[in-house]
PDB file of C-alpha atoms and ligand atoms in Angstrom:
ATOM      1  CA  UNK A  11     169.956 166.628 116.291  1.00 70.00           C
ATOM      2  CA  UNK A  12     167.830 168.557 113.600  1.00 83.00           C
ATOM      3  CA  UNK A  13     171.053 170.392 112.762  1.00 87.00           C
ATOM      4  CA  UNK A  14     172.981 167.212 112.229  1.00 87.00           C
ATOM      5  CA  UNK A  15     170.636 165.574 109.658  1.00 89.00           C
ATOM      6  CA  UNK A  16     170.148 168.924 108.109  1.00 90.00           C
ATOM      7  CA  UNK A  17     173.869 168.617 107.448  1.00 90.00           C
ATOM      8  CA  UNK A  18     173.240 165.141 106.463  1.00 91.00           C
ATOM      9  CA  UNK A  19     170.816 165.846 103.575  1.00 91.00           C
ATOM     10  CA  UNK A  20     172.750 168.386 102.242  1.00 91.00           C
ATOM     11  CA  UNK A  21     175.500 166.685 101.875  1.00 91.00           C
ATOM     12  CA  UNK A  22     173.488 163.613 100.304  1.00 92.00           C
ATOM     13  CA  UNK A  23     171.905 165.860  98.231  1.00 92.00           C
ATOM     14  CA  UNK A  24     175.786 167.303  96.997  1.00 91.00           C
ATOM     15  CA  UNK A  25     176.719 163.888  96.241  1.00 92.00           C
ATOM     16  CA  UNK A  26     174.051 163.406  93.865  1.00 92.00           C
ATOM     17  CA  UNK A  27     174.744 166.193  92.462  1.00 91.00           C
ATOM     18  CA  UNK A  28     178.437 165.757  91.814  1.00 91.00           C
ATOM     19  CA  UNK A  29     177.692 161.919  90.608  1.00 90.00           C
ATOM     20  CA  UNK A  30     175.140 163.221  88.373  1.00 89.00           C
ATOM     21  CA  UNK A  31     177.462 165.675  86.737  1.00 90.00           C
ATOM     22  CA  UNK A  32     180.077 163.310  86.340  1.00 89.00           C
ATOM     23  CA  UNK A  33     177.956 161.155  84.996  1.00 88.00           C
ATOM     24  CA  UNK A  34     176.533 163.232  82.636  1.00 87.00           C
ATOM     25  CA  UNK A  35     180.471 164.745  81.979  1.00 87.00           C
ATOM     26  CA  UNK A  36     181.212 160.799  80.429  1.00 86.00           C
ATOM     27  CA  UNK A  37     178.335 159.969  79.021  1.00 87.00           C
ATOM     28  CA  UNK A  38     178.735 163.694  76.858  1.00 86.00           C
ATOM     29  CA  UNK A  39     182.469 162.488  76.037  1.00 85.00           C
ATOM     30  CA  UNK A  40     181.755 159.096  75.207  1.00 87.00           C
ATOM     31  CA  UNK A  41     179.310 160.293  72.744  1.00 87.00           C
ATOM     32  CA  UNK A  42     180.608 163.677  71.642  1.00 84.00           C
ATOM     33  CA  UNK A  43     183.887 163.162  72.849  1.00 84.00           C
ATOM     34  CA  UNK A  44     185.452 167.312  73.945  1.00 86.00           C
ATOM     35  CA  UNK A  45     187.526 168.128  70.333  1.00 89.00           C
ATOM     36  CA  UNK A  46     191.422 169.108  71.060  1.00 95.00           C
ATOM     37  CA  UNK A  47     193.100 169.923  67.451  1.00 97.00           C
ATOM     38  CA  UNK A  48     196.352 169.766  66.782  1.00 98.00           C
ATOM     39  CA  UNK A  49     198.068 172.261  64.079  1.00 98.00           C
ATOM     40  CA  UNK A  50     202.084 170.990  64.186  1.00 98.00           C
ATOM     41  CA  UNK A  51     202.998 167.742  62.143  1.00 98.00           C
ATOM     42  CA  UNK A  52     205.070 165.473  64.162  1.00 98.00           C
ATOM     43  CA  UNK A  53     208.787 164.803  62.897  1.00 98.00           C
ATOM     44  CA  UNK A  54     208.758 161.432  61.172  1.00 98.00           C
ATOM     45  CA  UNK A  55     211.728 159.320  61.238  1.00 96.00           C
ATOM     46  CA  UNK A  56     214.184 159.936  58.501  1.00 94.00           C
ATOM     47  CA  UNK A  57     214.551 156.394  57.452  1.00 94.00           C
ATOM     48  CA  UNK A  58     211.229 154.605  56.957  1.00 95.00           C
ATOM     49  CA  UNK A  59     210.981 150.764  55.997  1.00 96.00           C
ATOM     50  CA  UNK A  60     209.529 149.461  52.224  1.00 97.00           C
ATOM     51  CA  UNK A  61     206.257 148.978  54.312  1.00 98.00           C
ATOM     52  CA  UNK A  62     205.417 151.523  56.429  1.00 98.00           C
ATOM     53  CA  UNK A  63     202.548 152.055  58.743  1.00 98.00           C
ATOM     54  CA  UNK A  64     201.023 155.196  60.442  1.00 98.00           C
ATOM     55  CA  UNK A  65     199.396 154.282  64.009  1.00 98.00           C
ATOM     56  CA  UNK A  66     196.710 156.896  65.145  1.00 98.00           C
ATOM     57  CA  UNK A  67     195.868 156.563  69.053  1.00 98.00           C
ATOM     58  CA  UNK A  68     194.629 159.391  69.451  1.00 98.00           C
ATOM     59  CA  UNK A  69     191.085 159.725  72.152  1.00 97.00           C
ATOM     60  CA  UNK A  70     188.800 162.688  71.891  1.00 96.00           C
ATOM     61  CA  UNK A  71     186.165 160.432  73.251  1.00 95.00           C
ATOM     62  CA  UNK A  72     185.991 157.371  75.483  1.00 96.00           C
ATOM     63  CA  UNK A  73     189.473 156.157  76.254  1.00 97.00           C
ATOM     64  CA  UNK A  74     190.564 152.246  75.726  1.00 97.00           C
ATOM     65  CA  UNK A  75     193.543 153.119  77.600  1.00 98.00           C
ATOM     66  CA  UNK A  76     194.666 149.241  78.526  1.00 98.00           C
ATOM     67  CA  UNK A  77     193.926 148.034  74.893  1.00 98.00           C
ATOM     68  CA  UNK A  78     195.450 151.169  72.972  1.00 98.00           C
ATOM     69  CA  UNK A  79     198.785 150.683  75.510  1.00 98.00           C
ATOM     70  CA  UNK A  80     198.827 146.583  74.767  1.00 98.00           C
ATOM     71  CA  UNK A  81     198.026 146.801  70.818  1.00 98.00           C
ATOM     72  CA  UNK A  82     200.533 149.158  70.341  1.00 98.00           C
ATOM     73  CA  UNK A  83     203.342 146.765  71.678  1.00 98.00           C
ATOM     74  CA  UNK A  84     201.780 143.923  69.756  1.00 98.00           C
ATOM     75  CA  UNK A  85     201.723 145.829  66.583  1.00 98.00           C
ATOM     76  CA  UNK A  86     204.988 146.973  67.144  1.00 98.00           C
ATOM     77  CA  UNK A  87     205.922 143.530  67.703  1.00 98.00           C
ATOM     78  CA  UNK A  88     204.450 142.369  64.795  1.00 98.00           C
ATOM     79  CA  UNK A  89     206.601 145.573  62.799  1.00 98.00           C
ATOM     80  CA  UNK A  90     209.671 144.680  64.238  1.00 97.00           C
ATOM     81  CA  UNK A  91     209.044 140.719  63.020  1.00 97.00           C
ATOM     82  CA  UNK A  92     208.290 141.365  59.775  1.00 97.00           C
ATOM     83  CA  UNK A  93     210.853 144.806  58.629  1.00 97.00           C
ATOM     84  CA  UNK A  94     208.172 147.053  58.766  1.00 98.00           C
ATOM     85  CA  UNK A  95     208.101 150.845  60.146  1.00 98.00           C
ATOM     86  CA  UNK A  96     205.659 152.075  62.315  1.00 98.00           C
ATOM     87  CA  UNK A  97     205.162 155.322  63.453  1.00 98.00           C
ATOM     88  CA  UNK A  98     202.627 156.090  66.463  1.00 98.00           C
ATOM     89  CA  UNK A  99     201.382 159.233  67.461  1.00 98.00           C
ATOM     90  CA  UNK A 100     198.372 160.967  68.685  1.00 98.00           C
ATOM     91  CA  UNK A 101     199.318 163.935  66.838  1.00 98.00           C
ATOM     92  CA  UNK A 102     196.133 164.577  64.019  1.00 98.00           C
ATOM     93  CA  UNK A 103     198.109 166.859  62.195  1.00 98.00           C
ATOM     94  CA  UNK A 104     199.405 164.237  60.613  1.00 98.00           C
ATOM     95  CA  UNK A 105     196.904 163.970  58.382  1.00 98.00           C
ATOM     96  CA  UNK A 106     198.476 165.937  55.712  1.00 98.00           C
ATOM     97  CA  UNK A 107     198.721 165.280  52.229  1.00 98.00           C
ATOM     98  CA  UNK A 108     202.795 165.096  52.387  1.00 98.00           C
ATOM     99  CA  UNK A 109     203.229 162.842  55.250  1.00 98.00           C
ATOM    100  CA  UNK A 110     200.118 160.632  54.667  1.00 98.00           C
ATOM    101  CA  UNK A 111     201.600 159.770  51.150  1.00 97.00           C
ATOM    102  CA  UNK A 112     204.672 157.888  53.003  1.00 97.00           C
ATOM    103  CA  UNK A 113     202.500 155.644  54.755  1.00 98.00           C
ATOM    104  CA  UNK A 114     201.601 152.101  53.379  1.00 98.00           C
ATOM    105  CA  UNK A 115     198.345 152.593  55.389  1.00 98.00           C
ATOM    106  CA  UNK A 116     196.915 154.121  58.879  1.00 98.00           C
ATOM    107  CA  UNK A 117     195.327 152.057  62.061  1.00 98.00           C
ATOM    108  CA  UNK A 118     192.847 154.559  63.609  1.00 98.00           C
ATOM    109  CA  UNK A 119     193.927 152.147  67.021  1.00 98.00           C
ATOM    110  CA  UNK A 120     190.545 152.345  69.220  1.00 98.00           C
ATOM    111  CA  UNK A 121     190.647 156.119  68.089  1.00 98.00           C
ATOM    112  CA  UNK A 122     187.262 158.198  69.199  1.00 97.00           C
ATOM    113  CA  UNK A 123     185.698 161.679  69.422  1.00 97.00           C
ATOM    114  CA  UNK A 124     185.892 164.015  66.932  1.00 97.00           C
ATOM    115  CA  UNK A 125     189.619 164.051  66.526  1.00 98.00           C
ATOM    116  CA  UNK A 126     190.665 166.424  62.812  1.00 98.00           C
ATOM    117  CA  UNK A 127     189.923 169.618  62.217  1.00 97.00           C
ATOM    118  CA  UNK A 128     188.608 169.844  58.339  1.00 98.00           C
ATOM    119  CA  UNK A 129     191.859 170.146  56.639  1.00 98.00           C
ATOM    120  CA  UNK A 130     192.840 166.928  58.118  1.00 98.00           C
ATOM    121  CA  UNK A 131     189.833 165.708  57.341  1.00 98.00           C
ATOM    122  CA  UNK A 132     190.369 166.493  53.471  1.00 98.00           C
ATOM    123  CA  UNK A 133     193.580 164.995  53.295  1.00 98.00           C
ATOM    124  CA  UNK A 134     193.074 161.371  54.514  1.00 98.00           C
ATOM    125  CA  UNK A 135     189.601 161.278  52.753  1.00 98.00           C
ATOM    126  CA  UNK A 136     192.147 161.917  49.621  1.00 98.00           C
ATOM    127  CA  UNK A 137     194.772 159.729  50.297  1.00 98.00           C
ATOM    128  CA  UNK A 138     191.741 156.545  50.741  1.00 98.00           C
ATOM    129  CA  UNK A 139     190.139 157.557  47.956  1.00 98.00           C
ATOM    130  CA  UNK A 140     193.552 157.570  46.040  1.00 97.00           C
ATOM    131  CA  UNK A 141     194.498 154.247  47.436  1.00 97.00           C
ATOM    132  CA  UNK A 142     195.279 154.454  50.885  1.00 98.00           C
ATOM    133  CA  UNK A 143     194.688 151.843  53.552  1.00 98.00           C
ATOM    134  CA  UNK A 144     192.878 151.958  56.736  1.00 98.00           C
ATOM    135  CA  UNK A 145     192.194 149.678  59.563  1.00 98.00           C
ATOM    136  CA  UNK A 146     189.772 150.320  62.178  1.00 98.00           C
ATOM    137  CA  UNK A 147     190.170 148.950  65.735  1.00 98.00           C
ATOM    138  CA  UNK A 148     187.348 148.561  68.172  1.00 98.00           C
ATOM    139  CA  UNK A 149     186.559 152.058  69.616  1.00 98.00           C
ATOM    140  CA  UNK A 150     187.241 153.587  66.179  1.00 98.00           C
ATOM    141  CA  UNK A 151     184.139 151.821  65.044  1.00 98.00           C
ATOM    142  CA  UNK A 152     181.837 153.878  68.012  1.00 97.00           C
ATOM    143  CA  UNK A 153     179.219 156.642  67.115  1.00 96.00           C
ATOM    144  CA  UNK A 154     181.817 159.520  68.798  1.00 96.00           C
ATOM    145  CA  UNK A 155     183.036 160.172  65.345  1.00 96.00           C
ATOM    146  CA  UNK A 156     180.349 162.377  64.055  1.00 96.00           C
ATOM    147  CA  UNK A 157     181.440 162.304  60.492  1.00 98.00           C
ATOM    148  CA  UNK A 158     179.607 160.822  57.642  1.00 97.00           C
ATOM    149  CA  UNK A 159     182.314 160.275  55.129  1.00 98.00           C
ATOM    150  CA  UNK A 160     184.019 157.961  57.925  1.00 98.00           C
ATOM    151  CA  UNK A 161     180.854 156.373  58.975  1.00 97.00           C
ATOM    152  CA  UNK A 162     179.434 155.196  55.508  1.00 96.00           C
ATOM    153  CA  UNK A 163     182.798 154.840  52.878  1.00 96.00           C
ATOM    154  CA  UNK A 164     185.457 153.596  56.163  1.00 97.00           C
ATOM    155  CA  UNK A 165     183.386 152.129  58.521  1.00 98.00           C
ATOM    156  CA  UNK A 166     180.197 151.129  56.896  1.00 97.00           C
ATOM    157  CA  UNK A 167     177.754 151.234  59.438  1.00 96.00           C
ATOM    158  CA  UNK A 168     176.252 153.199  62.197  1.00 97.00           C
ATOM    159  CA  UNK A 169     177.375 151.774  66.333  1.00 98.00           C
ATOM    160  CA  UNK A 170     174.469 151.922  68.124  1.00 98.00           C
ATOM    161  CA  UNK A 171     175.772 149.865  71.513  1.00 98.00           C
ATOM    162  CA  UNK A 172     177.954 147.623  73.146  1.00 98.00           C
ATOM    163  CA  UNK A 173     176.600 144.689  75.456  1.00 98.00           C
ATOM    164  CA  UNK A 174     175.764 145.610  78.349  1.00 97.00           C
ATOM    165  CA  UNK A 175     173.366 142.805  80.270  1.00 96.00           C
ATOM    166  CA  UNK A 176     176.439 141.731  81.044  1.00 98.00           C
ATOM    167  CA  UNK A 177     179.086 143.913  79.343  1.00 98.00           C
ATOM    168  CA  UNK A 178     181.982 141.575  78.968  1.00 98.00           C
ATOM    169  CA  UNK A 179     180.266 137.783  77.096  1.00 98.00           C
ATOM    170  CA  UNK A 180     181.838 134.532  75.957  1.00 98.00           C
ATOM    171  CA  UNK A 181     180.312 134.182  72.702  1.00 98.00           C
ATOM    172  CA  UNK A 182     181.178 132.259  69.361  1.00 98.00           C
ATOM    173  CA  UNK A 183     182.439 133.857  66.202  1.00 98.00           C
ATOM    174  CA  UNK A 184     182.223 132.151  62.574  1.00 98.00           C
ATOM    175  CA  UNK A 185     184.371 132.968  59.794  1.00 98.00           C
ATOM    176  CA  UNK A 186     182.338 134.029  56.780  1.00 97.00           C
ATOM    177  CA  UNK A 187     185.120 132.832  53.567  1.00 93.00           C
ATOM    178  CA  UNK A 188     184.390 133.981  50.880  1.00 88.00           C
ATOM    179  CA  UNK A 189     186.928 132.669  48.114  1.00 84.00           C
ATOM    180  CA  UNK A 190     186.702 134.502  45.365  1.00 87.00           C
ATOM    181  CA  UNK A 191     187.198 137.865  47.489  1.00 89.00           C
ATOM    182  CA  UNK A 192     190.765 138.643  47.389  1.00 90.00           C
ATOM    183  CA  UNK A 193     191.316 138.563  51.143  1.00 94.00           C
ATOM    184  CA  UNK A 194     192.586 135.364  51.756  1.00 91.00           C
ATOM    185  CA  UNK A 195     190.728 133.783  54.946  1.00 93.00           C
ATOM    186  CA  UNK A 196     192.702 130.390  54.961  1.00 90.00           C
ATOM    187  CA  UNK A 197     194.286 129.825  58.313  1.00 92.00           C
ATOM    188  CA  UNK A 198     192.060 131.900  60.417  1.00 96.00           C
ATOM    189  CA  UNK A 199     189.870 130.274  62.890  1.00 96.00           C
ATOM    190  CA  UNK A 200     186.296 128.844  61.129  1.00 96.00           C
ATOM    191  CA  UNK A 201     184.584 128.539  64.623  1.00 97.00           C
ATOM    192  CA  UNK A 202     186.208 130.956  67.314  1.00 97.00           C
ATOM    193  CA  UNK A 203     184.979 131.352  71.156  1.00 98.00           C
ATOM    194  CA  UNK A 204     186.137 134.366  73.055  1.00 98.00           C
ATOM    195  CA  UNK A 205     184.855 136.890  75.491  1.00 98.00           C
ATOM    196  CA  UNK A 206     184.703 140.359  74.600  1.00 98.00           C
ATOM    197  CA  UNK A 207     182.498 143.610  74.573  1.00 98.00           C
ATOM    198  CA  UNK A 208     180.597 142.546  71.756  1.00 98.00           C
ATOM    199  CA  UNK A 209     179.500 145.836  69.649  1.00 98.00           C
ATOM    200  CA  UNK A 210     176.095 146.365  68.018  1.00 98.00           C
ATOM    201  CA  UNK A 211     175.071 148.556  64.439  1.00 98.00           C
ATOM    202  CA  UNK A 212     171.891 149.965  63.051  1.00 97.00           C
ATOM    203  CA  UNK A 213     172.487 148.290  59.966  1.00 94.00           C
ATOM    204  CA  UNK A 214     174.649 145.302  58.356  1.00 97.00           C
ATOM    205  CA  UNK A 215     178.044 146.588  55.947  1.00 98.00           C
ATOM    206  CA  UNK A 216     177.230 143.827  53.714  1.00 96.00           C
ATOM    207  CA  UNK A 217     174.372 146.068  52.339  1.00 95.00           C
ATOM    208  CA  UNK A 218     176.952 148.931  51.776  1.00 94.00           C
ATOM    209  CA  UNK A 219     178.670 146.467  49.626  1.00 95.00           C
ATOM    210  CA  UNK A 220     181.447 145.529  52.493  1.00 97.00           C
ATOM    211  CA  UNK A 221     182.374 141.665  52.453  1.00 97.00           C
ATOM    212  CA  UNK A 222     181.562 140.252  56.324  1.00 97.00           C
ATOM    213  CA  UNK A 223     184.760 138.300  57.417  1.00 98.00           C
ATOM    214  CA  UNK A 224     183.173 137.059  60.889  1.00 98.00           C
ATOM    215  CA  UNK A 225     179.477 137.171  62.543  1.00 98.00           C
ATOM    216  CA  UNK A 226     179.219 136.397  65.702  1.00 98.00           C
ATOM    217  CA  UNK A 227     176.108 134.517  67.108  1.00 98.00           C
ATOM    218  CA  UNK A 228     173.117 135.876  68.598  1.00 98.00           C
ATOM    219  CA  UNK A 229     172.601 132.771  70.267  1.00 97.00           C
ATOM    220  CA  UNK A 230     175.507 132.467  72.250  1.00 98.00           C
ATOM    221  CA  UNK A 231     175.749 135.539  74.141  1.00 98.00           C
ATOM    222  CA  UNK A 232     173.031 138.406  75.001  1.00 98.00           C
ATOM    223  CA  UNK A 233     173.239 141.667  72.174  1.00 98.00           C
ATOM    224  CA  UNK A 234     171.070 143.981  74.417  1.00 97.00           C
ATOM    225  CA  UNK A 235     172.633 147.447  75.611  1.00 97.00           C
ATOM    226  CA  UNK A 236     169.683 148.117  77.550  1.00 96.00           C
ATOM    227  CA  UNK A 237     171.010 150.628  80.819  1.00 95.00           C
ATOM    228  CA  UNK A 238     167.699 151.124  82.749  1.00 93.00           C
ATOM    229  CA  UNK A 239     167.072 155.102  82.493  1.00 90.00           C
ATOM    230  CA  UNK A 240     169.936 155.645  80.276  1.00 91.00           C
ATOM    231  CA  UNK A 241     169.425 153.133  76.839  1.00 93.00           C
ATOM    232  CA  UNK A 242     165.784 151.756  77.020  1.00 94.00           C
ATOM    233  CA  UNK A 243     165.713 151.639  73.623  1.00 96.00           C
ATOM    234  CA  UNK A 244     168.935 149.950  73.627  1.00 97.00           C
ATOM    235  CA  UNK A 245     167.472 145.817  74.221  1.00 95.00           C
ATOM    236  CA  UNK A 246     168.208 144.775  70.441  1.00 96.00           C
ATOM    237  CA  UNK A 247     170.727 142.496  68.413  1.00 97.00           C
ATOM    238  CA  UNK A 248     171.657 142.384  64.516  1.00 98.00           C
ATOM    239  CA  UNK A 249     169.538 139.069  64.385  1.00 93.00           C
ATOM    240  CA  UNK A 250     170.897 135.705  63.273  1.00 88.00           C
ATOM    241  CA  UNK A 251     173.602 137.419  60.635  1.00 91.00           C
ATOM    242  CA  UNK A 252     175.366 139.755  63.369  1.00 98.00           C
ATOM    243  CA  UNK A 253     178.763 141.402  61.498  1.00 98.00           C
ATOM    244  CA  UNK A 254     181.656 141.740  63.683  1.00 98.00           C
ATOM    245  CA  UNK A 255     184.424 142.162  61.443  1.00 98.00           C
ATOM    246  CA  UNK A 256     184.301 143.203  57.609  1.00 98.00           C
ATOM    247  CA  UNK A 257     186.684 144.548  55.039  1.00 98.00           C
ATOM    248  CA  UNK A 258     186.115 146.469  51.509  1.00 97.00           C
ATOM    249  CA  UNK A 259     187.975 147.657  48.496  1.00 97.00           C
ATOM    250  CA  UNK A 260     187.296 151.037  47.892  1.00 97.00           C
ATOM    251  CA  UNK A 261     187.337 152.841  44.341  1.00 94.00           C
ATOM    252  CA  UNK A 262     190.834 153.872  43.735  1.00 95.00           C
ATOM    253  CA  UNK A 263     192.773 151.160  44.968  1.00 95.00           C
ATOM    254  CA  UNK A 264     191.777 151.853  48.322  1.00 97.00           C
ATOM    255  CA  UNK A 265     191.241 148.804  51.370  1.00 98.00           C
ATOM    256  CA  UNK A 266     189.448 149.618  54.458  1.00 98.00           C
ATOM    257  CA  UNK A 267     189.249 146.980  57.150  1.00 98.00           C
ATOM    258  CA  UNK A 268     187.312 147.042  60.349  1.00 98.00           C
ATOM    259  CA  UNK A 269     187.086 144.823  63.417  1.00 98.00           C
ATOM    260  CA  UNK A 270     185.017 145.571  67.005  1.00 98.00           C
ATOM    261  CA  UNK A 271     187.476 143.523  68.680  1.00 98.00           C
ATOM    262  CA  UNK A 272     189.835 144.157  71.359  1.00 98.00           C
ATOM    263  CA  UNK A 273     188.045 146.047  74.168  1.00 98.00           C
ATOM    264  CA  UNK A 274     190.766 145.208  77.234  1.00 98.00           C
ATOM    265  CA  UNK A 275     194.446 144.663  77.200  1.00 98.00           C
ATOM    266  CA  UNK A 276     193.825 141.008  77.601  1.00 98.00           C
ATOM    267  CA  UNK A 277     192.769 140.666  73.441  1.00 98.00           C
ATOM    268  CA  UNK A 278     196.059 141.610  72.357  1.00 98.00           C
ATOM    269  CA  UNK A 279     197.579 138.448  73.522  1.00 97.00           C
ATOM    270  CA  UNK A 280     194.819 136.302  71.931  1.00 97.00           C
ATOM    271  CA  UNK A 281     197.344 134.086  69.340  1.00 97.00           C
ATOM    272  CA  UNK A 282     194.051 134.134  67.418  1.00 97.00           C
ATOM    273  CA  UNK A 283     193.381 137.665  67.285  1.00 98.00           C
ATOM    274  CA  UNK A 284     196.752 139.030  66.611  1.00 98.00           C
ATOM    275  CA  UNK A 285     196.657 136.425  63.539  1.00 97.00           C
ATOM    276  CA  UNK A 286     193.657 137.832  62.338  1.00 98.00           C
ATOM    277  CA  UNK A 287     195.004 141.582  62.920  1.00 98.00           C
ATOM    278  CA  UNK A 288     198.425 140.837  61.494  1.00 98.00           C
ATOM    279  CA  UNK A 289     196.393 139.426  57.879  1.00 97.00           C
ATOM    280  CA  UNK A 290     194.203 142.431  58.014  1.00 98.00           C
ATOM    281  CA  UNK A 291     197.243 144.798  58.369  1.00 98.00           C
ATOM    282  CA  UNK A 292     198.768 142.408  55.183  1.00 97.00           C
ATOM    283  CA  UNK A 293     195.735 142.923  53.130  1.00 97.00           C
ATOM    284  CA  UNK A 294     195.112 146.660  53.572  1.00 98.00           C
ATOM    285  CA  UNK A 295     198.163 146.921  53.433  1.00 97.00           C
ATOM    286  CA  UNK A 296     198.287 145.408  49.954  1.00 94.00           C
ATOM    287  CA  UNK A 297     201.363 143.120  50.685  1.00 92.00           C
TER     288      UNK A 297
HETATM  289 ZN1   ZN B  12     185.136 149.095  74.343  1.00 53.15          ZN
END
């Protein structure tokens, strides 16, 4: 009998262990994310459309797999509709000076972790600041990035959480027009209710000079990312302004979009949201 719960506790005991570990494995990716570089450019297709588009999925960090799979057949949807190329790879030596310059713009597509080695780097923070495009989806908006050009001049602000009391929310958006900005709002949704891991920054783009195209409401959903243990320090919102999706032009020509929406497969079908998306990839696109 002694014998038997001796056996008992230590195997208890190894199952803490081995959920701690893995637990402590994910939460290190999702915030660090474990850096794989690549060195060989991929072969891009001889014959590329008058509007071409370069679609980065690649994960060093937490992976979206559902929404990365599910965007990239609605954006290739929305390519094939409209003429356009688009080339999608998870390959980051792509960002080079010579193939970046064929692309129109680049969707970092719920891309995370530290993903380019510094050459890389270089080159695409050359090609925005020379008047390239880039839209952000979702997970490329996270803190796994760990590199301050990206944060401040692309993104604009610093993640601090996602909801988490409960993750997934209904909440309601509202379109912030501004008409005298050149991104045309007309025809997107003024009021808009949807559920969705709503994200949370440190501080609002609009004082780094970023126009907000939708808040979303502090009142209709919970912001905390309080995780008792884990994120104490996580029970806040962005108070009655909260920014969810934003969009600048950059010196040089440059457009940089962002949106924190799309956690799960299931926001790629939203008529709604692939209107919004397929105007964003317009704009930064400059078409
Ligand atoms: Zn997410």
């Amino acid at each position: 009998m002694k014998k038997l719960i001796k056996v008992l506790l230590i195997s208890i005991l190894g199952l803490l262990l081995t959920a701690g570990i893995v637990l402590g494995v994910f939460i290190y990716k999702v915030t660090y994310g474990f850096p794989i570089y690549e060195s060989d450019p991929p072969e891009l297709p001889s014959e590329m459309a008058d509007f071409s588009i370069l679609l980065f999925n690649k994960t060093n960090g937490f992976r979206h797999g559902e929404a990365i799979e599910a965007s990239t057949q609605a954006l290739q949807e929305m390519a094939r509709q409209g003429g356009w190329t688009i080339f999608t790879t998870e390959n980051g030596a792509v960002f080079n000076t010579a193939q970046l310059r064929k692309f129109d713009m680049v969707i970092w597509n719920n891309v995370t972790g530290r993903v380019l080695k510094e050459d890389q780097k270089a080159a695409f923070k050359s090609y925005m600041e020379n008047g390239g495009g880039f839209l952000g989806i979702h997970g490329a908006g996270d803190n796994s990035h760990h590199w301050e050009w990206y944060e401040k001049t692309l993104l604009g602000a610093n993640f601090s959480h996602h909801t988490m009391n409960p993750q997934f929310q209904e909440a309601t958006m509202h379109l912030q027009c501004d008409s005298t900005a050149n991104f045309q709002c007309n025809g997107l949704g003024a009021v808009w209710q949807r559920s969705d891991e709503w994200y949370a920054f440190f501080e609002n783009p609009a004082s780094n000079g970023f126009e907000i195209l939708y808040t979303v409401d502090e009142n209709t959903f919970n912001p905390s990312g309080y995780i008792k243990f884990l994120a104490e320090d996580k029970d806040f919102g962005m108070g009655t302004s909260h920014p969810i999706v934003w969009y600048k032009e950059l010196p040089g020509g440059g457009r940089t979009f962002y949106s924190a929406l799309g956690h799960s497969a299931a926001h790629y079908k939203e008529n709604q949201h692939l209107d919004m998306l397929k105007k964003a990839v317009l704009w930064v696109g400059n078409r």
